[in-house]
Amino acid sequence: MPPSICALCNTNRALILRPKNHQKLCKPCFLRTFETEIHHTITSHHLFHRGERIAIGASGGKDSTVLASVLKTLNERYDYGVELLLLSIDEGIKGYRDDSLETVKRNAKQYDMPLTILGYEELYGWTMDQVVEQVGKKGNCTYCGVFRRQALDRGAARLGVQHVVTGHNADDVAETVLMNLLRGDLPRLSRTTSIITSTPSLTPPPPPSSSPPSSSSSTCHTNIKRSKPLKYAYEKEIVLYAHHKNLDYFSTECLYSPEAFRGSARALIKNLERIRPSAILDVVRSGEDMAKLVPGGNEACGNGCTGQTIVADEGEGGCGSANGRSSGGEMASMEMQLVMNETAVEYGLEVEITSGSLEYQTHNSQMSMLGPLVNGKKGQRPKGPAPTLRKAPRQTMGQCKRCGYLSSQDICKACVLLEGLNKSRPKNSIEISSAVKEPQESQTISATTSIQRLDLGAE
Amino acid sequence: MTDNKSEDVIPITVEFSGGLEMLFSNKRKHNLSIPRNDDSGAASNIAFLVSYLCQNVMKDPRKNLFVLDETVRPGILVLINDADWELEGEDKYEIQRGDNILFVSTLHGG
């Protein structure tokens, strides 16, 4: 094959074939084009405003490293006038996060940005290593995902920052669109395709509190904005940008969900890309268009958000390795789930949920069942009548009664999971089939029965 | 075939990154001498290199994390002397003396 010439400068040899439009570019033209497109995403969506302090959710992986590098470049080139900080979450997984945190520390020096590392242990009193010791390797991604989402918000609040940017790329969004379509979860489709989401979260209590989500008495609430400047950037181009710019990033697989990409929606996306590279952005755009058709999609938006800003839900995100990339193998587990649901409807059984993200539909009823049966170890649980059963299928945002975090439930997911952990008993093993449309009472009975059974088993 | 006379082999550099190095003895850079021709006598191309790597270099048994349906798994980028292999004829590209072939995975997280 004769060497191709760059389509932009018509001089240099082309090294990059752009997936979105098959354009052949040389290295300098590619780097410039990539940066310019991110700039256009930022300006056309009004992501930043002058004087804003912005925390970059940094894992040391390719996406967040490229994000930090590009934002630094653009902030200087176009004079955004924003202050950039790095915020890293340490899940507490020995042999996994330690190495990538070293990369983040180097990045902090290279990009001259202050770095804050916040650990699950500090926030929740549990490292992921301890969680896995407790609940086993199966299902631990649920804990990690729920903890992670809150952790970034809490970190931002602690830094006094109102805006967190994450490295979610077009492939991530396309994957999420597919998963939500397969689940039939239209409200979440609407939320996850939005380039800006917001989560009212805690501002830091006066003294640095190391206790797990503390009582809401001394805290007030403020909107933490989330955005994804790389939303329209192909993962392929992110990796190529990192390669051609010699960026220092770290690739690893989480020890607790190795090879998560196999058999997942991720693999499907990559196969589509091999056949027709533009498919990824097509899926993203289709997701956005479908989200517009979701009735009342924007009504899910709680207090204080405007325009296209949509309130993110706490369950968003799964496996931590890519800031909310799903934990993989989901299509297979979903299929199994559907079969099990059918069986459960037939026999009136409760269903064991293997994929944590599926669990939220039955959350309401589960919570109210568990309410009167369990006592929080730390005594933070407000005394009084059990939370009432709410039937509304649409999420209405309120605050967690225990920690004050934004939640559609009386008690947020993290607190539910923590309570389970603190009682040495995983909650996620019990579920009620969401497909069963029975009177509430019979649901109550079946759930209570299963809990009692579990109690016996635990003793 | 196992006769490694210098005119029958070509020296190349093969690199793995983005997490792929984990499958290749945790080593990023491999200096290799590969046969000039494949078993049928045709000039060695990338397709041949990939199967050669699986048989001779990769000690990890999880071959399907690198190869799927007899080609490089989707999500793994191949750069031939820094150029996207799609610009060079993909797996039909005939390997030249001194070539640098880089396999970068996009599949692994941070």
mmCIF file of N, CA and C in Angstrom, chain A residues 56-61 64-65 86-89 97-111 113 115-117 248-250, chain B residues 110:
data_model
loop_
_atom_site.group_PDB
_atom_site.id
_atom_site.type_symbol
_atom_site.label_atom_id
_atom_site.label_comp_id
_atom_site.label_asym_id
_atom_site.label_seq_id
_atom_site.Cartn_x
_atom_site.Cartn_y
_atom_site.Cartn_z
ATOM 1 N N ILE A 56 -11.215 16.899 38.353
ATOM 2 C CA ILE A 56 -11.193 15.838 37.351
ATOM 3 C C ILE A 56 -11.150 14.506 38.102
ATOM 4 N N GLY A 57 -12.164 13.685 37.896
ATOM 5 C CA GLY A 57 -12.160 12.356 38.502
ATOM 6 C C GLY A 57 -11.066 11.530 37.844
ATOM 7 N N ALA A 58 -9.972 11.294 38.567
ATOM 8 C CA ALA A 58 -8.774 10.725 37.946
ATOM 9 C C ALA A 58 -8.465 9.342 38.506
ATOM 10 N N SER A 59 -8.372 8.375 37.600
ATOM 11 C CA SER A 59 -8.048 7.016 38.031
ATOM 12 C C SER A 59 -6.632 6.618 37.636
ATOM 13 N N GLY A 60 -5.993 7.423 36.810
ATOM 14 C CA GLY A 60 -4.686 7.038 36.282
ATOM 15 C C GLY A 60 -4.805 6.244 34.991
ATOM 16 N N GLY A 61 -6.033 5.925 34.587
ATOM 17 C CA GLY A 61 -6.270 5.205 33.337
ATOM 18 C C GLY A 61 -6.255 6.134 32.136
ATOM 19 N N SER A 64 -9.138 9.261 31.945
ATOM 20 C CA SER A 64 -8.988 10.426 32.820
ATOM 21 C C SER A 64 -7.639 11.112 32.605
ATOM 22 N N THR A 65 -6.624 10.350 32.214
ATOM 23 C CA THR A 65 -5.330 10.964 31.940
ATOM 24 C C THR A 65 -5.409 11.867 30.708
ATOM 25 N N LEU A 86 -7.231 17.488 40.599
ATOM 26 C CA LEU A 86 -7.406 16.051 40.408
ATOM 27 C C LEU A 86 -8.018 15.449 41.675
ATOM 28 N N LEU A 87 -9.019 14.599 41.468
ATOM 29 C CA LEU A 87 -9.668 13.927 42.596
ATOM 30 C C LEU A 87 -9.674 12.424 42.313
ATOM 31 N N SER A 88 -9.008 11.665 43.171
ATOM 32 C CA SER A 88 -8.932 10.217 42.971
ATOM 33 C C SER A 88 -9.603 9.485 44.113
ATOM 34 N N ILE A 89 -10.219 8.388 43.766
ATOM 35 C CA ILE A 89 -10.870 7.562 44.778
ATOM 36 C C ILE A 89 -10.067 6.279 44.951
ATOM 37 N N ARG A 97 -5.255 -0.696 42.910
ATOM 38 C CA ARG A 97 -5.352 0.751 42.878
ATOM 39 C C ARG A 97 -4.041 1.432 43.261
ATOM 40 N N ASP A 98 -3.218 0.742 44.056
ATOM 41 C CA ASP A 98 -1.964 1.382 44.503
ATOM 42 C C ASP A 98 -1.118 1.832 43.307
ATOM 43 N N ASP A 99 -1.021 0.932 42.292
ATOM 44 C CA ASP A 99 -0.179 1.264 41.138
ATOM 45 C C ASP A 99 -0.756 2.415 40.328
ATOM 46 N N SER A 100 -2.076 2.389 40.142
ATOM 47 C CA SER A 100 -2.646 3.454 39.318
ATOM 48 C C SER A 100 -2.645 4.784 40.077
ATOM 49 N N LEU A 101 -2.702 4.725 41.402
ATOM 50 C CA LEU A 101 -2.606 5.976 42.166
ATOM 51 C C LEU A 101 -1.215 6.588 42.026
ATOM 52 N N GLU A 102 -0.208 5.735 41.895
ATOM 53 C CA GLU A 102 1.140 6.254 41.635
ATOM 54 C C GLU A 102 1.153 7.034 40.325
ATOM 55 N N THR A 103 0.427 6.509 39.326
ATOM 56 C CA THR A 103 0.332 7.208 38.040
ATOM 57 C C THR A 103 -0.348 8.563 38.226
ATOM 58 N N VAL A 104 -1.416 8.590 39.006
ATOM 59 C CA VAL A 104 -2.117 9.859 39.235
ATOM 60 C C VAL A 104 -1.188 10.859 39.922
ATOM 61 N N LYS A 105 -0.379 10.357 40.854
ATOM 62 C CA LYS A 105 0.554 11.260 41.551
ATOM 63 C C LYS A 105 1.563 11.858 40.573
ATOM 64 N N ARG A 106 2.028 11.037 39.631
ATOM 65 C CA ARG A 106 2.937 11.568 38.600
ATOM 66 C C ARG A 106 2.213 12.592 37.730
ATOM 67 N N ASN A 107 0.957 12.258 37.359
ATOM 68 C CA ASN A 107 0.177 13.184 36.537
ATOM 69 C C ASN A 107 0.007 14.535 37.232
ATOM 70 N N ALA A 108 -0.219 14.480 38.535
ATOM 71 C CA ALA A 108 -0.412 15.724 39.285
ATOM 72 C C ALA A 108 0.811 16.621 39.121
ATOM 73 N N LYS A 109 2.000 16.006 39.150
ATOM 74 C CA LYS A 109 3.229 16.791 38.948
ATOM 75 C C LYS A 109 3.337 17.260 37.507
ATOM 76 N N GLN A 110 3.083 16.312 36.561
ATOM 77 C CA GLN A 110 3.239 16.645 35.139
ATOM 78 C C GLN A 110 2.309 17.780 34.721
ATOM 79 N N TYR A 111 1.092 17.764 35.248
ATOM 80 C CA TYR A 111 0.120 18.764 34.823
ATOM 81 C C TYR A 111 0.001 19.916 35.808
ATOM 82 N N MET A 113 -1.261 20.066 38.835
ATOM 83 C CA MET A 113 -2.596 20.189 39.429
ATOM 84 C C MET A 113 -2.567 19.576 40.822
ATOM 85 N N LEU A 115 -3.679 17.358 43.858
ATOM 86 C CA LEU A 115 -4.340 16.045 43.871
ATOM 87 C C LEU A 115 -4.905 15.733 45.251
ATOM 88 N N THR A 116 -6.143 15.248 45.271
ATOM 89 C CA THR A 116 -6.738 14.763 46.514
ATOM 90 C C THR A 116 -7.114 13.299 46.333
ATOM 91 N N ILE A 117 -6.687 12.469 47.264
ATOM 92 C CA ILE A 117 -7.067 11.054 47.213
ATOM 93 C C ILE A 117 -7.981 10.765 48.400
ATOM 94 N N ASP A 248 1.406 9.390 30.219
ATOM 95 C CA ASP A 248 1.728 8.394 31.222
ATOM 96 C C ASP A 248 0.422 7.883 31.826
ATOM 97 N N TYR A 249 -0.038 6.720 31.376
ATOM 98 C CA TYR A 249 -1.264 6.175 31.973
ATOM 99 C C TYR A 249 -1.072 4.722 32.351
ATOM 100 N N PHE A 250 -2.004 4.235 33.111
ATOM 101 C CA PHE A 250 -1.872 2.906 33.682
ATOM 102 C C PHE A 250 -3.084 2.063 33.286
ATOM 103 N N GLY B 110 -8.783 1.740 33.981
ATOM 104 C CA GLY B 110 -7.726 2.447 34.687
ATOM 105 C C GLY B 110 -7.664 1.992 36.106
#
